[in-house]
């Protein structure tokens, strides 16, 4: 039985209002859903300024994100980070056309800091406010471009497109029809891909954040030494699964002789990282391609923190070429959590005339979003 949502929580639907006037100014984006405090200014998809106040060194000694510590640090860094992007771009709040903030899904304490900050700023600056979905923002980052490319032709995927969002909390495949229309085609039935990387890192005493460090170790390892499961073979229906992989890695580690010399143990660790990464990549490629093709989608976007993984980018690029799909990996700078993706999706939603009421915009934790989405089916 699933628990009922906390009282008052509903899946957000924005209020349609009059579209913004012609030539609106940049949109401020604020992201505080996990451990990064990030702000950015985006205008017409061009990233005018973007800053990430990383909390990685703070959480590193705990081996993972501590929610209360993350929330407290957002409180300390949110306004200075916003001020910094305004200074970087040489802009005043009066020149903005709106404020966008991640209001779901994420760690509730962390989200509340960003949402309350954005609500207060939108209120005092008298600017439209829009709450955005963190995972959708990851995907919409495909439309961002750096300022030096502002005038150049900038190819973008054609709607509707397939989008694989792979992060620490989510592995989701969408058919994206519009900024406010993401159709879920499939998701992980258990751990997210990034979570699997992070859990393997913990198992192997590899420092947080796990993903990039596992990728570095994997580059020096032999993926063929350990044979790990590839999710649920025979199921290409959009369902990903990574928890069996984690268990298999634990068993493989336990099988190593206790008296293995240190250098051989270190090599075994690298080999296990390589085998683990290969297994994750193979499953992501197989299930994603099968679903995109089944739906007749010709463009595939790859987004989210795990999209920074070189092996995954290469494997999906090859598979897309083989199957004649256009491949759009989000540039690495916008893969992990950032404010530009929030500003970018916020800008697109505001252009549709959508906005939220600063008096009532709520934050929704990961579990709440899942429960509400399941109840809506
Ligand atoms: O999107 P993101 O920054 O935050 C969430 O929304 O969760 O993703 C963070 C996740 C972490 O699990 C991290 O280990 C993983 O992305 N990650 C990677 C790489 N860079 C980040 N996983 C594999 N290879 C990478 N290079
Ligand atoms: Zn993220």
mmCIF file of C-alpha atoms and ligand atoms in Angstrom:
data_model
loop_
_atom_site.group_PDB
_atom_site.id
_atom_site.type_symbol
_atom_site.label_atom_id
_atom_site.label_comp_id
_atom_site.label_asym_id
_atom_site.label_seq_id
_atom_site.Cartn_x
_atom_site.Cartn_y
_atom_site.Cartn_z
ATOM 1 C CA UNK A 1 0.000 0.000 0.000
ATOM 2 C CA UNK A 2 1.352 3.440 -0.821
ATOM 3 C CA UNK A 3 1.230 6.190 1.793
ATOM 4 C CA UNK A 4 -1.096 9.102 1.062
ATOM 5 C CA UNK A 5 0.528 12.380 0.044
ATOM 6 C CA UNK A 6 1.015 14.937 2.827
ATOM 7 C CA UNK A 7 -2.008 17.154 3.124
ATOM 8 C CA UNK A 8 -2.235 19.978 0.653
ATOM 9 C CA UNK A 9 0.335 18.540 -1.760
ATOM 10 C CA UNK A 10 -0.825 18.222 -5.349
ATOM 11 C CA UNK A 11 1.086 17.701 -8.560
ATOM 12 C CA UNK A 12 1.730 21.233 -9.777
ATOM 13 C CA UNK A 13 -0.151 22.688 -12.692
ATOM 14 C CA UNK A 14 0.804 26.211 -13.609
ATOM 15 C CA UNK A 15 -1.721 28.962 -14.092
ATOM 16 C CA UNK A 16 -1.860 30.074 -17.715
ATOM 17 C CA UNK A 17 -1.780 33.853 -17.984
ATOM 18 C CA UNK A 18 -0.997 36.331 -20.682
ATOM 19 C CA UNK A 19 2.239 35.490 -22.480
ATOM 20 C CA UNK A 20 5.139 37.784 -21.673
ATOM 21 C CA UNK A 21 5.505 40.950 -23.679
ATOM 22 C CA UNK A 22 7.750 40.864 -26.758
ATOM 23 C CA UNK A 23 11.507 40.848 -26.149
ATOM 24 C CA UNK A 24 11.427 39.986 -22.446
ATOM 25 C CA UNK A 25 14.661 40.127 -20.492
ATOM 26 C CA UNK A 26 16.696 37.238 -19.078
ATOM 27 C CA UNK A 27 15.276 34.692 -16.638
ATOM 28 C CA UNK A 28 16.984 33.952 -13.333
ATOM 29 C CA UNK A 29 17.190 30.224 -12.499
ATOM 30 C CA UNK A 30 17.787 28.880 -9.001
ATOM 31 C CA UNK A 31 18.628 25.250 -8.201
ATOM 32 C CA UNK A 32 18.865 23.855 -4.647
ATOM 33 C CA UNK A 33 17.297 20.398 -4.890
ATOM 34 C CA UNK A 34 20.318 18.450 -3.611
ATOM 35 C CA UNK A 35 23.828 19.544 -2.682
ATOM 36 C CA UNK A 36 24.643 22.265 -5.229
ATOM 37 C CA UNK A 37 23.478 25.844 -4.854
ATOM 38 C CA UNK A 38 23.348 27.040 -8.440
ATOM 39 C CA UNK A 39 22.089 30.190 -10.124
ATOM 40 C CA UNK A 40 22.134 31.366 -13.736
ATOM 41 C CA UNK A 41 20.763 33.952 -16.118
ATOM 42 C CA UNK A 42 19.451 32.730 -19.474
ATOM 43 C CA UNK A 43 18.048 34.820 -22.330
ATOM 44 C CA UNK A 44 16.759 33.189 -25.503
ATOM 45 C CA UNK A 45 18.517 29.964 -24.455
ATOM 46 C CA UNK A 46 21.850 31.780 -24.192
ATOM 47 C CA UNK A 47 23.564 31.372 -20.814
ATOM 48 C CA UNK A 48 24.599 34.908 -19.806
ATOM 49 C CA UNK A 49 26.026 33.869 -16.433
ATOM 50 C CA UNK A 50 26.069 30.697 -14.392
ATOM 51 C CA UNK A 51 27.585 29.781 -11.065
ATOM 52 C CA UNK A 52 27.572 26.654 -8.934
ATOM 53 C CA UNK A 53 28.450 26.907 -5.236
ATOM 54 C CA UNK A 54 29.473 23.290 -4.773
ATOM 55 C CA UNK A 55 29.008 21.532 -1.451
ATOM 56 C CA UNK A 56 31.042 18.495 -2.528
ATOM 57 C CA UNK A 57 33.927 19.217 -0.085
ATOM 58 C CA UNK A 58 31.402 19.611 2.765
ATOM 59 C CA UNK A 59 29.623 16.284 2.152
ATOM 60 C CA UNK A 60 32.749 14.368 1.142
ATOM 61 C CA UNK A 61 33.701 13.571 4.729
ATOM 62 C CA UNK A 62 30.260 11.974 5.284
ATOM 63 C CA UNK A 63 30.551 9.846 2.119
ATOM 64 C CA UNK A 64 27.277 11.264 0.757
ATOM 65 C CA UNK A 65 24.817 14.150 0.965
ATOM 66 C CA UNK A 66 23.495 14.950 4.464
ATOM 67 C CA UNK A 67 20.119 16.636 3.831
ATOM 68 C CA UNK A 68 20.122 19.045 6.803
ATOM 69 C CA UNK A 69 23.695 20.123 6.079
ATOM 70 C CA UNK A 70 22.758 20.721 2.437
ATOM 71 C CA UNK A 71 19.729 22.844 3.403
ATOM 72 C CA UNK A 72 21.750 24.956 5.823
ATOM 73 C CA UNK A 73 24.425 25.628 3.223
ATOM 74 C CA UNK A 74 21.823 26.613 0.610
ATOM 75 C CA UNK A 75 20.610 29.165 3.140
ATOM 76 C CA UNK A 76 24.104 30.625 3.342
ATOM 77 C CA UNK A 77 24.940 30.558 -0.367
ATOM 78 C CA UNK A 78 21.678 31.180 -2.269
ATOM 79 C CA UNK A 79 21.606 34.987 -2.167
ATOM 80 C CA UNK A 80 25.379 35.473 -2.699
ATOM 81 C CA UNK A 81 25.243 33.114 -5.710
ATOM 82 C CA UNK A 82 22.307 35.031 -7.201
ATOM 83 C CA UNK A 83 24.076 38.338 -6.600
ATOM 84 C CA UNK A 84 27.200 36.926 -8.264
ATOM 85 C CA UNK A 85 25.408 35.991 -11.521
ATOM 86 C CA UNK A 86 23.708 39.404 -11.672
ATOM 87 C CA UNK A 87 27.137 41.047 -11.206
ATOM 88 C CA UNK A 88 28.740 38.707 -13.790
ATOM 89 C CA UNK A 89 26.131 39.684 -16.378
ATOM 90 C CA UNK A 90 26.062 43.347 -15.323
ATOM 91 C CA UNK A 91 22.297 43.194 -14.839
ATOM 92 C CA UNK A 92 19.844 44.657 -12.339
ATOM 93 C CA UNK A 93 16.793 42.711 -11.103
ATOM 94 C CA UNK A 94 14.537 45.199 -12.892
ATOM 95 C CA UNK A 95 15.894 43.956 -16.247
ATOM 96 C CA UNK A 96 14.782 40.355 -15.651
ATOM 97 C CA UNK A 97 11.642 38.867 -17.141
ATOM 98 C CA UNK A 98 11.096 36.207 -14.507
ATOM 99 C CA UNK A 99 12.383 33.947 -11.754
ATOM 100 C CA UNK A 100 12.514 30.142 -12.177
ATOM 101 C CA UNK A 101 13.205 27.715 -9.354
ATOM 102 C CA UNK A 102 13.418 23.942 -8.965
ATOM 103 C CA UNK A 103 10.435 23.065 -6.784
ATOM 104 C CA UNK A 104 10.422 19.274 -7.349
ATOM 105 C CA UNK A 105 11.683 16.561 -6.924
ATOM 106 C CA UNK A 106 14.542 16.581 -4.426
ATOM 107 C CA UNK A 107 15.451 16.788 -0.733
ATOM 108 C CA UNK A 108 12.601 18.681 0.892
ATOM 109 C CA UNK A 109 14.704 20.893 3.186
ATOM 110 C CA UNK A 110 17.030 21.807 0.331
ATOM 111 C CA UNK A 111 14.122 22.571 -2.031
ATOM 112 C CA UNK A 112 12.353 24.727 0.559
ATOM 113 C CA UNK A 113 15.330 27.086 0.806
ATOM 114 C CA UNK A 114 15.437 27.676 -2.956
ATOM 115 C CA UNK A 115 11.667 27.918 -3.353
ATOM 116 C CA UNK A 116 11.252 30.386 -0.509
ATOM 117 C CA UNK A 117 14.172 32.477 -1.787
ATOM 118 C CA UNK A 118 12.722 32.583 -5.319
ATOM 119 C CA UNK A 119 9.223 33.385 -4.049
ATOM 120 C CA UNK A 120 10.493 36.306 -1.981
ATOM 121 C CA UNK A 121 12.589 37.689 -4.861
ATOM 122 C CA UNK A 122 9.769 37.354 -7.402
ATOM 123 C CA UNK A 123 7.441 39.074 -4.940
ATOM 124 C CA UNK A 124 9.669 42.070 -4.139
ATOM 125 C CA UNK A 125 10.965 42.413 -7.720
ATOM 126 C CA UNK A 126 7.388 42.085 -9.066
ATOM 127 C CA UNK A 127 8.470 39.437 -11.601
ATOM 128 C CA UNK A 128 6.646 36.300 -12.801
ATOM 129 C CA UNK A 129 7.608 33.148 -10.917
ATOM 130 C CA UNK A 130 7.750 29.627 -12.301
ATOM 131 C CA UNK A 131 8.472 26.376 -10.445
ATOM 132 C CA UNK A 132 10.186 23.746 -12.589
ATOM 133 C CA UNK A 133 10.730 19.997 -12.407
ATOM 134 C CA UNK A 134 14.407 19.239 -11.837
ATOM 135 C CA UNK A 135 14.508 16.251 -14.185
ATOM 136 C CA UNK A 136 12.676 18.082 -16.967
ATOM 137 C CA UNK A 137 15.159 20.944 -16.529
ATOM 138 C CA UNK A 138 18.055 18.488 -16.990
ATOM 139 C CA UNK A 139 16.537 17.470 -20.336
ATOM 140 C CA UNK A 140 15.728 21.016 -21.464
ATOM 141 C CA UNK A 141 19.435 21.872 -20.999
ATOM 142 C CA UNK A 142 19.811 20.498 -24.530
ATOM 143 C CA UNK A 143 18.603 23.917 -25.744
ATOM 144 C CA UNK A 144 21.187 25.948 -23.794
ATOM 145 C CA UNK A 145 24.068 27.587 -25.584
ATOM 146 C CA UNK A 146 27.128 29.462 -24.401
ATOM 147 C CA UNK A 147 27.301 33.236 -25.010
ATOM 148 C CA UNK A 148 30.059 32.924 -27.642
ATOM 149 C CA UNK A 149 27.600 30.892 -29.773
ATOM 150 C CA UNK A 150 24.766 33.409 -29.384
ATOM 151 C CA UNK A 151 24.790 34.511 -33.025
ATOM 152 C CA UNK A 152 25.803 31.215 -34.663
ATOM 153 C CA UNK A 153 23.391 28.633 -36.102
ATOM 154 C CA UNK A 154 22.641 26.261 -33.252
ATOM 155 C CA UNK A 155 21.115 22.912 -34.228
ATOM 156 C CA UNK A 156 18.615 21.570 -31.714
ATOM 157 C CA UNK A 157 16.569 18.362 -31.505
ATOM 158 C CA UNK A 158 13.164 18.324 -33.113
ATOM 159 C CA UNK A 159 10.081 17.883 -30.923
ATOM 160 C CA UNK A 160 8.896 15.318 -30.062
ATOM 161 C CA UNK A 161 12.197 13.726 -29.062
ATOM 162 C CA UNK A 162 13.278 10.889 -26.782
ATOM 163 C CA UNK A 163 15.211 11.939 -23.680
ATOM 164 C CA UNK A 164 17.107 9.748 -21.264
ATOM 165 C CA UNK A 165 17.597 11.531 -17.933
ATOM 166 C CA UNK A 166 20.160 9.762 -15.774
ATOM 167 C CA UNK A 167 20.993 11.309 -12.425
ATOM 168 C CA UNK A 168 21.646 10.396 -8.806
ATOM 169 C CA UNK A 169 17.937 10.025 -8.058
ATOM 170 C CA UNK A 170 16.354 9.199 -11.416
ATOM 171 C CA UNK A 171 16.712 7.070 -14.518
ATOM 172 C CA UNK A 172 13.814 8.122 -16.713
ATOM 173 C CA UNK A 173 13.068 7.915 -20.403
ATOM 174 C CA UNK A 174 10.649 10.458 -21.858
ATOM 175 C CA UNK A 175 8.983 11.398 -25.082
ATOM 176 C CA UNK A 176 9.231 15.184 -24.892
ATOM 177 C CA UNK A 177 6.441 17.010 -26.735
ATOM 178 C CA UNK A 178 6.703 20.529 -25.270
ATOM 179 C CA UNK A 179 8.297 22.332 -22.295
ATOM 180 C CA UNK A 180 5.233 21.420 -20.258
ATOM 181 C CA UNK A 181 4.569 17.999 -21.797
ATOM 182 C CA UNK A 182 6.933 15.210 -20.812
ATOM 183 C CA UNK A 183 5.522 11.741 -21.407
ATOM 184 C CA UNK A 184 7.193 9.092 -19.255
ATOM 185 C CA UNK A 185 8.106 6.042 -21.371
ATOM 186 C CA UNK A 186 10.006 4.152 -18.705
ATOM 187 C CA UNK A 187 12.124 4.405 -15.598
ATOM 188 C CA UNK A 188 14.238 2.414 -13.208
ATOM 189 C CA UNK A 189 12.260 -0.010 -11.096
ATOM 190 C CA UNK A 190 14.813 0.294 -8.280
ATOM 191 C CA UNK A 191 18.073 2.255 -8.023
ATOM 192 C CA UNK A 192 18.899 5.149 -10.338
ATOM 193 C CA UNK A 193 22.021 4.740 -12.492
ATOM 194 C CA UNK A 194 23.881 7.489 -10.574
ATOM 195 C CA UNK A 195 22.824 5.936 -7.278
ATOM 196 C CA UNK A 196 24.298 2.614 -8.460
ATOM 197 C CA UNK A 197 27.604 4.317 -9.270
ATOM 198 C CA UNK A 198 27.574 6.029 -5.853
ATOM 199 C CA UNK A 199 26.797 2.767 -4.018
ATOM 200 C CA UNK A 200 29.612 0.928 -5.813
ATOM 201 C CA UNK A 201 31.977 3.745 -4.845
ATOM 202 C CA UNK A 202 30.972 3.369 -1.199
ATOM 203 C CA UNK A 203 31.463 -0.394 -1.383
ATOM 204 C CA UNK A 204 34.971 0.097 -2.800
ATOM 205 C CA UNK A 205 35.910 3.001 -0.489
ATOM 206 C CA UNK A 206 36.106 5.348 -3.457
ATOM 207 C CA UNK A 207 35.471 8.937 -2.306
ATOM 208 C CA UNK A 208 32.194 10.814 -2.928
ATOM 209 C CA UNK A 209 31.007 11.808 -5.521
ATOM 210 C CA UNK A 210 31.125 8.243 -6.738
ATOM 211 C CA UNK A 211 30.274 8.509 -10.442
ATOM 212 C CA UNK A 212 33.225 10.531 -11.757
ATOM 213 C CA UNK A 213 35.679 8.656 -9.506
ATOM 214 C CA UNK A 214 34.366 5.254 -10.634
ATOM 215 C CA UNK A 215 34.703 6.408 -14.257
ATOM 216 C CA UNK A 216 38.348 7.380 -13.641
ATOM 217 C CA UNK A 217 39.087 3.999 -12.020
ATOM 218 C CA UNK A 218 37.207 2.164 -14.801
ATOM 219 C CA UNK A 219 39.452 3.751 -17.431
ATOM 220 C CA UNK A 220 42.348 1.708 -15.957
ATOM 221 C CA UNK A 221 40.395 -1.527 -15.531
ATOM 222 C CA UNK A 222 39.567 -4.623 -17.535
ATOM 223 C CA UNK A 223 35.767 -4.889 -17.932
ATOM 224 C CA UNK A 224 35.966 -8.578 -18.923
ATOM 225 C CA UNK A 225 37.384 -9.774 -15.580
ATOM 226 C CA UNK A 226 33.987 -9.779 -13.827
ATOM 227 C CA UNK A 227 30.742 -10.842 -15.461
ATOM 228 C CA UNK A 228 27.895 -8.712 -14.051
ATOM 229 C CA UNK A 229 24.142 -8.810 -14.879
ATOM 230 C CA UNK A 230 22.660 -6.503 -17.542
ATOM 231 C CA UNK A 231 19.387 -5.661 -15.812
ATOM 232 C CA UNK A 232 16.340 -7.693 -16.690
ATOM 233 C CA UNK A 233 17.237 -9.328 -19.992
ATOM 234 C CA UNK A 234 14.260 -9.810 -22.226
ATOM 235 C CA UNK A 235 12.592 -6.662 -20.827
ATOM 236 C CA UNK A 236 13.093 -3.815 -23.247
ATOM 237 C CA UNK A 237 9.830 -2.124 -22.285
ATOM 238 C CA UNK A 238 11.387 0.961 -20.703
ATOM 239 C CA UNK A 239 12.108 -0.697 -17.374
ATOM 240 C CA UNK A 240 15.670 -0.296 -16.142
ATOM 241 C CA UNK A 241 17.020 -2.062 -13.052
ATOM 242 C CA UNK A 242 20.355 -1.605 -11.329
ATOM 243 C CA UNK A 243 20.001 -3.093 -7.860
ATOM 244 C CA UNK A 244 20.968 -6.643 -8.935
ATOM 245 C CA UNK A 245 24.161 -5.218 -10.361
ATOM 246 C CA UNK A 246 25.087 -3.724 -7.021
ATOM 247 C CA UNK A 247 24.511 -7.064 -5.263
ATOM 248 C CA UNK A 248 26.591 -8.904 -7.895
ATOM 249 C CA UNK A 249 29.433 -6.407 -7.379
ATOM 250 C CA UNK A 250 29.309 -6.978 -3.625
ATOM 251 C CA UNK A 251 29.500 -10.756 -4.135
ATOM 252 C CA UNK A 252 32.389 -10.410 -6.611
ATOM 253 C CA UNK A 253 34.290 -8.309 -4.080
ATOM 254 C CA UNK A 254 33.603 -10.799 -1.288
ATOM 255 C CA UNK A 255 34.962 -13.597 -3.532
ATOM 256 C CA UNK A 256 38.419 -12.008 -3.728
ATOM 257 C CA UNK A 257 40.996 -13.817 -1.565
ATOM 258 C CA UNK A 258 41.398 -12.055 1.793
ATOM 259 C CA UNK A 259 45.188 -12.186 1.500
ATOM 260 C CA UNK A 260 45.348 -10.525 -1.944
ATOM 261 C CA UNK A 261 48.383 -8.176 -2.085
ATOM 262 C CA UNK A 262 47.446 -4.449 -2.034
ATOM 263 C CA UNK A 263 48.402 -3.737 -5.661
ATOM 264 C CA UNK A 264 46.390 -6.725 -6.931
ATOM 265 C CA UNK A 265 43.401 -5.655 -4.827
ATOM 266 C CA UNK A 266 43.693 -2.149 -6.278
ATOM 267 C CA UNK A 267 43.681 -3.601 -9.813
ATOM 268 C CA UNK A 268 40.682 -5.793 -8.948
ATOM 269 C CA UNK A 269 38.875 -2.633 -7.801
ATOM 270 C CA UNK A 270 39.590 -0.931 -11.124
ATOM 271 C CA UNK A 271 38.455 -4.043 -13.023
ATOM 272 C CA UNK A 272 35.228 -4.144 -11.018
ATOM 273 C CA UNK A 273 34.604 -0.455 -11.777
ATOM 274 C CA UNK A 274 35.134 -1.145 -15.479
ATOM 275 C CA UNK A 275 32.787 -4.169 -15.467
ATOM 276 C CA UNK A 276 30.157 -2.224 -13.497
ATOM 277 C CA UNK A 277 30.263 0.769 -15.810
ATOM 278 C CA UNK A 278 30.053 -1.485 -18.876
ATOM 279 C CA UNK A 279 27.002 -3.269 -17.451
ATOM 280 C CA UNK A 280 25.221 0.037 -16.700
ATOM 281 C CA UNK A 281 26.043 1.460 -20.115
ATOM 282 C CA UNK A 282 24.933 -1.670 -21.986
ATOM 283 C CA UNK A 283 21.576 -1.728 -20.240
ATOM 284 C CA UNK A 284 20.974 1.996 -20.721
ATOM 285 C CA UNK A 285 21.781 1.744 -24.430
ATOM 286 C CA UNK A 286 19.697 -1.382 -25.074
ATOM 287 C CA UNK A 287 16.509 -0.339 -23.286
ATOM 288 C CA UNK A 288 16.662 3.290 -24.450
ATOM 289 C CA UNK A 289 17.200 2.480 -28.121
ATOM 290 C CA UNK A 290 14.471 -0.167 -28.116
ATOM 291 C CA UNK A 291 11.933 2.300 -26.706
ATOM 292 C CA UNK A 292 12.891 5.296 -28.823
ATOM 293 C CA UNK A 293 12.609 3.158 -31.947
ATOM 294 C CA UNK A 294 9.343 1.557 -30.878
ATOM 295 C CA UNK A 295 7.858 5.049 -30.552
ATOM 296 C CA UNK A 296 9.346 6.186 -33.871
ATOM 297 C CA UNK A 297 11.345 8.978 -32.221
ATOM 298 C CA UNK A 298 14.305 10.056 -34.347
ATOM 299 C CA UNK A 299 16.162 12.325 -31.892
ATOM 300 C CA UNK A 300 17.629 11.193 -28.564
ATOM 301 C CA UNK A 301 18.737 13.610 -25.835
ATOM 302 C CA UNK A 302 21.023 12.393 -23.052
ATOM 303 C CA UNK A 303 20.876 14.470 -19.845
ATOM 304 C CA UNK A 304 21.582 14.447 -16.092
ATOM 305 C CA UNK A 305 24.711 13.965 -13.998
ATOM 306 C CA UNK A 306 25.494 10.471 -15.350
ATOM 307 C CA UNK A 307 25.356 11.921 -18.891
ATOM 308 C CA UNK A 308 28.809 13.343 -18.097
ATOM 309 C CA UNK A 309 30.108 9.751 -18.281
ATOM 310 C CA UNK A 310 32.339 9.386 -21.346
ATOM 311 C CA UNK A 311 31.704 5.657 -21.835
ATOM 312 C CA UNK A 312 27.928 6.213 -21.872
ATOM 313 C CA UNK A 313 28.216 9.138 -24.299
ATOM 314 C CA UNK A 314 30.397 7.114 -26.676
ATOM 315 C CA UNK A 315 28.227 3.995 -26.545
ATOM 316 C CA UNK A 316 24.972 5.899 -27.141
ATOM 317 C CA UNK A 317 26.578 7.922 -29.942
ATOM 318 C CA UNK A 318 27.618 4.694 -31.700
ATOM 319 C CA UNK A 319 24.240 3.033 -31.176
ATOM 320 C CA UNK A 320 22.394 6.106 -32.475
ATOM 321 C CA UNK A 321 24.606 6.180 -35.551
ATOM 322 C CA UNK A 322 23.954 2.483 -36.180
ATOM 323 C CA UNK A 323 20.195 2.939 -35.881
ATOM 324 C CA UNK A 324 20.061 6.312 -37.668
ATOM 325 C CA UNK A 325 18.955 8.396 -34.718
ATOM 326 C CA UNK A 326 20.251 11.913 -34.124
ATOM 327 C CA UNK A 327 22.059 12.027 -30.781
ATOM 328 C CA UNK A 328 22.058 15.120 -28.558
ATOM 329 C CA UNK A 329 24.184 14.680 -25.444
ATOM 330 C CA UNK A 330 23.877 17.725 -23.167
ATOM 331 C CA UNK A 331 27.290 19.454 -22.962
ATOM 332 C CA UNK A 332 29.164 18.167 -19.877
ATOM 333 C CA UNK A 333 29.115 21.632 -18.238
ATOM 334 C CA UNK A 334 25.291 21.458 -18.066
ATOM 335 C CA UNK A 335 24.951 17.744 -17.187
ATOM 336 C CA UNK A 336 25.424 17.887 -13.422
ATOM 337 C CA UNK A 337 23.135 20.126 -11.369
ATOM 338 C CA UNK A 338 23.205 23.752 -12.501
ATOM 339 C CA UNK A 339 21.041 26.849 -12.562
ATOM 340 C CA UNK A 340 21.172 27.353 -16.333
ATOM 341 C CA UNK A 341 18.945 24.337 -16.984
ATOM 342 C CA UNK A 342 16.381 25.729 -14.523
ATOM 343 C CA UNK A 343 16.485 29.180 -16.104
ATOM 344 C CA UNK A 344 16.273 27.618 -19.584
ATOM 345 C CA UNK A 345 13.178 25.525 -18.898
ATOM 346 C CA UNK A 346 11.693 28.378 -16.845
ATOM 347 C CA UNK A 347 12.136 30.720 -19.801
ATOM 348 C CA UNK A 348 10.391 28.253 -22.134
ATOM 349 C CA UNK A 349 7.471 27.813 -19.706
ATOM 350 C CA UNK A 350 7.122 31.559 -19.134
ATOM 351 C CA UNK A 351 7.050 32.041 -22.903
ATOM 352 C CA UNK A 352 4.040 29.720 -22.997
ATOM 353 C CA UNK A 353 2.383 32.138 -20.589
ATOM 354 C CA UNK A 354 2.650 29.778 -17.632
ATOM 355 C CA UNK A 355 3.480 30.993 -14.132
ATOM 356 C CA UNK A 356 3.051 30.190 -10.444
ATOM 357 C CA UNK A 357 1.654 32.258 -7.616
ATOM 358 C CA UNK A 358 4.461 33.361 -5.244
ATOM 359 C CA UNK A 359 2.007 33.160 -2.368
ATOM 360 C CA UNK A 360 1.267 29.483 -2.875
ATOM 361 C CA UNK A 361 4.053 27.715 -4.821
ATOM 362 C CA UNK A 362 4.975 24.582 -2.874
ATOM 363 C CA UNK A 363 7.998 22.258 -2.900
ATOM 364 C CA UNK A 364 7.608 18.525 -3.486
ATOM 365 C CA UNK A 365 10.108 15.947 -2.257
ATOM 366 C CA UNK A 366 11.099 12.991 -4.461
ATOM 367 C CA UNK A 367 8.776 10.559 -2.658
ATOM 368 C CA UNK A 368 5.801 12.932 -2.900
ATOM 369 C CA UNK A 369 6.274 13.400 -6.658
ATOM 370 C CA UNK A 370 6.395 9.616 -7.156
ATOM 371 C CA UNK A 371 3.276 9.003 -5.064
ATOM 372 C CA UNK A 372 1.294 11.748 -6.770
ATOM 373 C CA UNK A 373 2.368 10.594 -10.238
ATOM 374 C CA UNK A 374 1.363 7.000 -9.398
ATOM 375 C CA UNK A 375 -1.993 8.174 -8.035
ATOM 376 C CA UNK A 376 -2.629 10.182 -11.226
ATOM 377 C CA UNK A 377 -2.254 7.113 -13.464
HETATM 378 O O1 LIG B 1 22.086 15.299 -11.984
HETATM 379 P P1 LIG B 1 23.005 15.234 -10.842
HETATM 380 O O2 LIG B 1 24.113 16.245 -10.749
HETATM 381 O O3 LIG B 1 22.207 15.304 -9.486
HETATM 382 C C1 LIG B 1 20.995 14.659 -9.329
HETATM 383 O O4 LIG B 1 19.979 15.202 -9.813
HETATM 384 O O5 LIG B 1 21.028 13.547 -8.760
HETATM 385 O O6 LIG B 1 23.605 13.770 -10.856
HETATM 386 C C2 LIG B 1 24.472 13.346 -9.877
HETATM 387 C C3 LIG B 1 24.797 11.893 -10.148
HETATM 388 C C4 LIG B 1 25.614 11.270 -9.033
HETATM 389 O O7 LIG B 1 25.064 9.999 -8.746
HETATM 390 C C5 LIG B 1 26.987 11.144 -9.654
HETATM 391 O O8 LIG B 1 27.736 10.080 -9.119
HETATM 392 C C6 LIG B 1 26.646 10.923 -11.122
HETATM 393 O O9 LIG B 1 25.561 11.789 -11.351
HETATM 394 N N1 LIG B 1 27.748 11.272 -12.021
HETATM 395 C C7 LIG B 1 28.390 10.375 -12.800
HETATM 396 C C8 LIG B 1 29.422 11.085 -13.472
HETATM 397 N N2 LIG B 1 29.348 12.397 -13.085
HETATM 398 C C9 LIG B 1 28.314 12.489 -12.205
HETATM 399 N N3 LIG B 1 28.188 9.055 -12.965
HETATM 400 C C10 LIG B 1 29.020 8.412 -13.817
HETATM 401 N N4 LIG B 1 30.036 9.011 -14.475
HETATM 402 C C11 LIG B 1 30.271 10.335 -14.349
HETATM 403 N N5 LIG B 1 31.255 10.914 -15.005
HETATM 404 ZN ZN1 LIG B 2 20.144 16.616 -11.073
#
